[in-house]
Tab-separated table of N, CA and C in Angstrom:
chain	number	residue	atom	x	y	z
A	659	MET	N	1.034	-1.102	0.029
A	659	MET	CA	-0.221	0.017	-0.137
A	659	MET	C	0.798	1.240	0.185
A	660	VAL	N	0.653	2.151	-0.908
A	660	VAL	CA	1.177	3.172	-1.104
A	660	VAL	C	0.681	4.585	-0.168
A	661	GLU	N	1.602	4.852	0.989
A	661	GLU	CA	0.949	6.315	1.908
A	661	GLU	C	0.815	7.706	0.958
A	662	PRO	N	-0.447	8.338	0.816
A	662	PRO	CA	-0.214	9.474	0.074
A	662	PRO	C	0.402	10.526	0.826
A	663	THR	N	1.211	11.338	-0.043
A	663	THR	CA	1.843	12.274	0.479
A	663	THR	C	1.376	13.725	0.060
A	664	LEU	N	1.209	14.500	1.220
A	664	LEU	CA	0.746	15.922	1.013
A	664	LEU	C	2.107	16.800	0.385
A	665	THR	N	1.808	17.693	-0.830
A	665	THR	CA	2.899	18.869	-0.846
A	665	THR	C	1.965	19.775	-1.556
A	666	GLN	N	2.930	20.608	-1.470
A	666	GLN	CA	2.449	22.269	-2.034
A	666	GLN	C	2.591	21.853	-3.356
A	667	LEU	N	2.186	22.188	-4.583
A	667	LEU	CA	2.221	22.034	-5.706
A	667	LEU	C	3.043	22.965	-6.452
A	668	THR	N	2.916	24.043	-5.975
A	668	THR	CA	3.633	25.295	-6.547
A	668	THR	C	3.630	26.648	-5.297
A	669	LYS	N	4.643	27.327	-5.491
A	669	LYS	CA	4.904	28.272	-4.565
A	669	LYS	C	3.764	29.540	-4.899
A	670	PRO	N	3.068	29.563	-3.701
A	670	PRO	CA	1.985	30.885	-4.013
A	670	PRO	C	2.420	32.319	-4.644
A	671	THR	N	1.706	32.636	-5.561
A	671	THR	CA	2.407	34.006	-6.079
A	671	THR	C	2.126	34.850	-5.252
A	672	ALA	N	2.587	36.200	-5.567
A	672	ALA	CA	2.595	37.384	-4.462
A	672	ALA	C	0.970	37.706	-4.510
A	673	ASN	N	0.282	37.631	-5.419
A	673	ASN	CA	-1.219	37.710	-5.523
A	673	ASN	C	-2.032	36.887	-4.254
A	674	GLU	N	-1.718	35.464	-4.684
A	674	GLU	CA	-2.402	34.541	-3.826
A	674	GLU	C	-1.989	34.485	-2.460
A	675	THR	N	-0.844	35.016	-1.962
A	675	THR	CA	-0.375	35.482	-0.711
A	675	THR	C	-1.032	36.947	-0.240
A	676	HIS	N	-1.478	37.702	-0.819
A	676	HIS	CA	-1.768	39.062	-0.557
A	676	HIS	C	-3.291	38.674	-0.375
A	677	ARG	N	-3.784	37.658	-1.269
A	677	ARG	CA	-5.228	37.382	-0.598
A	677	ARG	C	-5.526	36.420	0.566
A	678	LEU	N	-4.512	35.439	0.829
A	678	LEU	CA	-4.765	34.621	1.992
A	678	LEU	C	-4.239	35.771	3.300
A	679	ASP	N	-3.217	36.520	2.872
A	679	ASP	CA	-3.423	37.716	4.132
A	679	ASP	C	-4.240	38.232	4.664
A	680	ARG	N	-4.937	38.798	3.608
A	680	ARG	CA	-6.241	39.488	3.762
A	680	ARG	C	-7.331	38.507	4.577
A	681	ALA	N	-7.727	37.341	4.063
A	681	ALA	CA	-8.397	36.344	4.856
A	681	ALA	C	-8.027	35.960	6.280
A	682	ILE	N	-6.452	36.123	6.521
A	682	ILE	CA	-6.018	35.812	7.911
A	682	ILE	C	-6.340	37.140	8.638
A	683	VAL	N	-6.248	38.299	8.438
A	683	VAL	CA	-6.450	39.501	8.756
A	683	VAL	C	-8.294	39.513	9.284
A	684	ALA	N	-8.755	39.026	8.251
A	684	ALA	CA	-10.402	38.828	8.816
A	684	ALA	C	-10.433	38.272	9.618
A	685	ILE	N	-9.819	37.028	9.946
A	685	ILE	CA	-10.264	36.015	11.154
A	685	ILE	C	-9.669	36.472	12.314
A	686	SER	N	-8.686	37.099	12.177
A	686	SER	CA	-7.827	37.605	13.577
A	686	SER	C	-8.699	38.769	14.079
A	687	VAL	N	-9.353	39.332	13.225
A	687	VAL	CA	-9.989	40.471	13.923
A	687	VAL	C	-11.480	39.768	14.349
A	688	ASN	N	-12.003	38.889	13.611
A	688	ASN	CA	-13.397	38.133	14.136
A	688	ASN	C	-12.793	36.615	13.783
A	689	PRO	N	-12.558	35.791	15.073
A	689	PRO	CA	-12.416	34.635	15.227
A	689	PRO	C	-13.306	33.658	14.653
A	690	GLU	N	-15.057	34.363	14.979
A	690	GLU	CA	-16.043	33.556	14.708
A	690	GLU	C	-16.301	33.590	13.620
A	691	LEU	N	-15.739	34.116	12.507
A	691	LEU	CA	-15.931	34.649	10.979
A	691	LEU	C	-16.700	33.293	10.431
A	692	GLY	N	-15.508	32.327	10.621
A	692	GLY	CA	-15.819	30.707	9.872
A	692	GLY	C	-16.976	30.281	10.547
A	693	THR	N	-17.290	29.063	9.699
A	693	THR	CA	-18.374	28.167	10.381
A	693	THR	C	-17.667	26.892	11.079
A	694	GLU	N	-18.638	26.846	11.953
A	694	GLU	CA	-18.097	25.553	12.484
A	694	GLU	C	-18.124	24.394	11.906
A	695	VAL	N	-17.016	23.529	11.776
A	695	VAL	CA	-17.119	22.123	11.061
A	695	VAL	C	-17.636	21.013	12.134
A	696	PRO	N	-18.762	20.465	12.001
A	696	PRO	CA	-19.449	19.770	13.027
A	696	PRO	C	-18.368	18.330	13.568
A	697	GLY	N	-18.369	18.278	14.748
A	697	GLY	CA	-17.900	17.514	15.407
A	697	GLY	C	-16.516	17.688	15.556
A	698	THR	N	-16.062	18.733	15.280
A	698	THR	CA	-14.504	19.248	15.513
A	698	THR	C	-14.275	20.695	16.117
A	699	LEU	N	-13.082	20.924	16.339
A	699	LEU	CA	-12.780	22.115	16.861
A	699	LEU	C	-12.817	23.027	15.766
A	700	LEU	N	-12.386	22.971	14.713
A	700	LEU	CA	-12.067	23.556	13.464
A	700	LEU	C	-13.116	24.272	12.701
A	701	ARG	N	-12.701	25.233	12.232
A	701	ARG	CA	-13.745	26.535	11.603
A	701	ARG	C	-13.078	26.418	10.353
A	702	ASP	N	-14.470	26.762	9.316
A	702	ASP	CA	-14.058	26.794	7.743
A	702	ASP	C	-14.445	28.138	7.496
A	703	TYR	N	-13.370	28.966	7.082
A	703	TYR	CA	-13.484	30.376	6.250
A	703	TYR	C	-13.424	30.427	4.866
A	704	ALA	N	-14.287	30.627	3.952
A	704	ALA	CA	-14.367	30.860	2.284
A	704	ALA	C	-14.275	32.058	2.244
A	705	ASP	N	-13.833	32.869	1.532
A	705	ASP	CA	-14.032	34.435	0.688
A	705	ASP	C	-14.216	33.955	-0.558
A	706	GLU	N	-15.444	34.000	-1.390
A	706	GLU	CA	-15.554	34.085	-2.515
A	706	GLU	C	-15.059	34.923	-3.472
A	707	ILE	N	-15.052	36.256	-2.712
A	707	ILE	CA	-14.729	37.511	-3.624
A	707	ILE	C	-12.735	37.070	-3.957
A	708	ASP	N	-12.578	36.838	-2.877
A	708	ASP	CA	-10.870	36.468	-3.223
A	708	ASP	C	-10.220	35.209	-3.376
A	709	GLY	N	-11.474	34.078	-3.555
A	709	GLY	CA	-11.169	32.948	-4.051
A	709	GLY	C	-10.115	32.153	-2.938
A	710	VAL	N	-10.485	32.499	-1.834
A	710	VAL	CA	-9.461	31.776	-0.586
A	710	VAL	C	-10.300	30.869	0.205
A	711	ARG	N	-9.898	29.740	0.873
A	711	ARG	CA	-10.616	29.087	2.010
A	711	ARG	C	-9.546	28.638	3.018
A	712	VAL	N	-9.697	29.027	4.270
A	712	VAL	CA	-9.253	28.729	5.368
A	712	VAL	C	-9.540	27.904	6.307
A	713	ILE	N	-8.873	26.745	6.816
A	713	ILE	CA	-9.698	25.708	7.754
A	713	ILE	C	-8.509	26.332	9.163
A	714	TYR	N	-9.398	26.602	10.325
A	714	TYR	CA	-8.278	27.082	11.227
A	714	TYR	C	-9.035	26.611	12.652
A	715	TYR	N	-8.444	26.648	13.484
A	715	TYR	CA	-9.187	26.692	15.003
A	715	TYR	C	-8.531	27.721	16.028
A	716	VAL	N	-9.387	27.986	17.018
A	716	VAL	CA	-9.261	29.048	18.122
A	716	VAL	C	-8.898	28.245	19.321
A	717	THR	N	-7.689	28.792	19.881
A	717	THR	CA	-7.308	27.961	21.264
A	717	THR	C	-7.859	28.661	22.114
A	718	ALA	N	-7.925	28.068	23.151
A	718	ALA	CA	-8.879	28.755	24.554
A	718	ALA	C	-8.161	30.089	25.098
A	719	SER	N	-6.999	30.343	24.788
A	719	SER	CA	-6.022	31.750	25.034
A	719	SER	C	-6.568	32.555	23.737
A	720	ARG	N	-7.349	32.364	22.600
A	720	ARG	CA	-7.868	32.758	21.643
A	720	ARG	C	-6.751	33.165	20.930
A	721	THR	N	-5.866	32.446	20.561
A	721	THR	CA	-4.619	32.049	19.397
A	721	THR	C	-5.338	31.672	18.245
A	722	ILE	N	-5.066	32.111	17.403
A	722	ILE	CA	-5.925	31.390	15.655
A	722	ILE	C	-4.540	30.678	15.286
A	723	THR	N	-4.886	28.751	14.820
A	723	THR	CA	-3.903	28.197	14.262
A	723	THR	C	-4.579	27.889	13.177
A	724	ILE	N	-3.597	28.228	12.275
A	724	ILE	CA	-4.149	27.876	10.504
A	724	ILE	C	-3.848	26.499	10.437
A	725	VAL	N	-5.177	25.539	10.181
A	725	VAL	CA	-4.652	24.351	9.860
A	725	VAL	C	-4.591	23.979	8.351
A	726	ALA	N	-4.980	24.415	7.477
A	726	ALA	CA	-4.679	24.331	6.192
A	726	ALA	C	-5.155	25.639	5.322
A	727	TYR	N	-4.806	25.653	3.967
A	727	TYR	CA	-5.036	26.752	3.305
A	727	TYR	C	-5.475	26.006	2.027
A	728	ILE	N	-6.590	26.401	1.442
A	728	ILE	CA	-6.842	25.460	0.293
A	728	ILE	C	-7.328	26.672	-0.785
A	729	GLU	N	-7.473	26.407	-1.903
A	729	GLU	CA	-7.991	27.151	-2.926
A	729	GLU	C	-7.223	28.542	-3.451
A	730	ALA	N	-6.389	28.188	-4.037
A	730	ALA	CA	-5.690	29.719	-3.916
A	730	ALA	C	-6.598	30.591	-5.142
């Protein structure tokens, strides 16, 4: 059985990085912005205008941890 490997296919462009930064700022201002993923501590935030999706969770000390960045 071959184990799947997760890799980043390409380095994000400056435009993609800027769009991701905007999403992270929005989440940092309002951690409740994303929707809860049922049965987990994760939240899912999608910005349709910038085409960015961020999966994250907020710790008890209100620190935001990004779990995954998907859809540049």
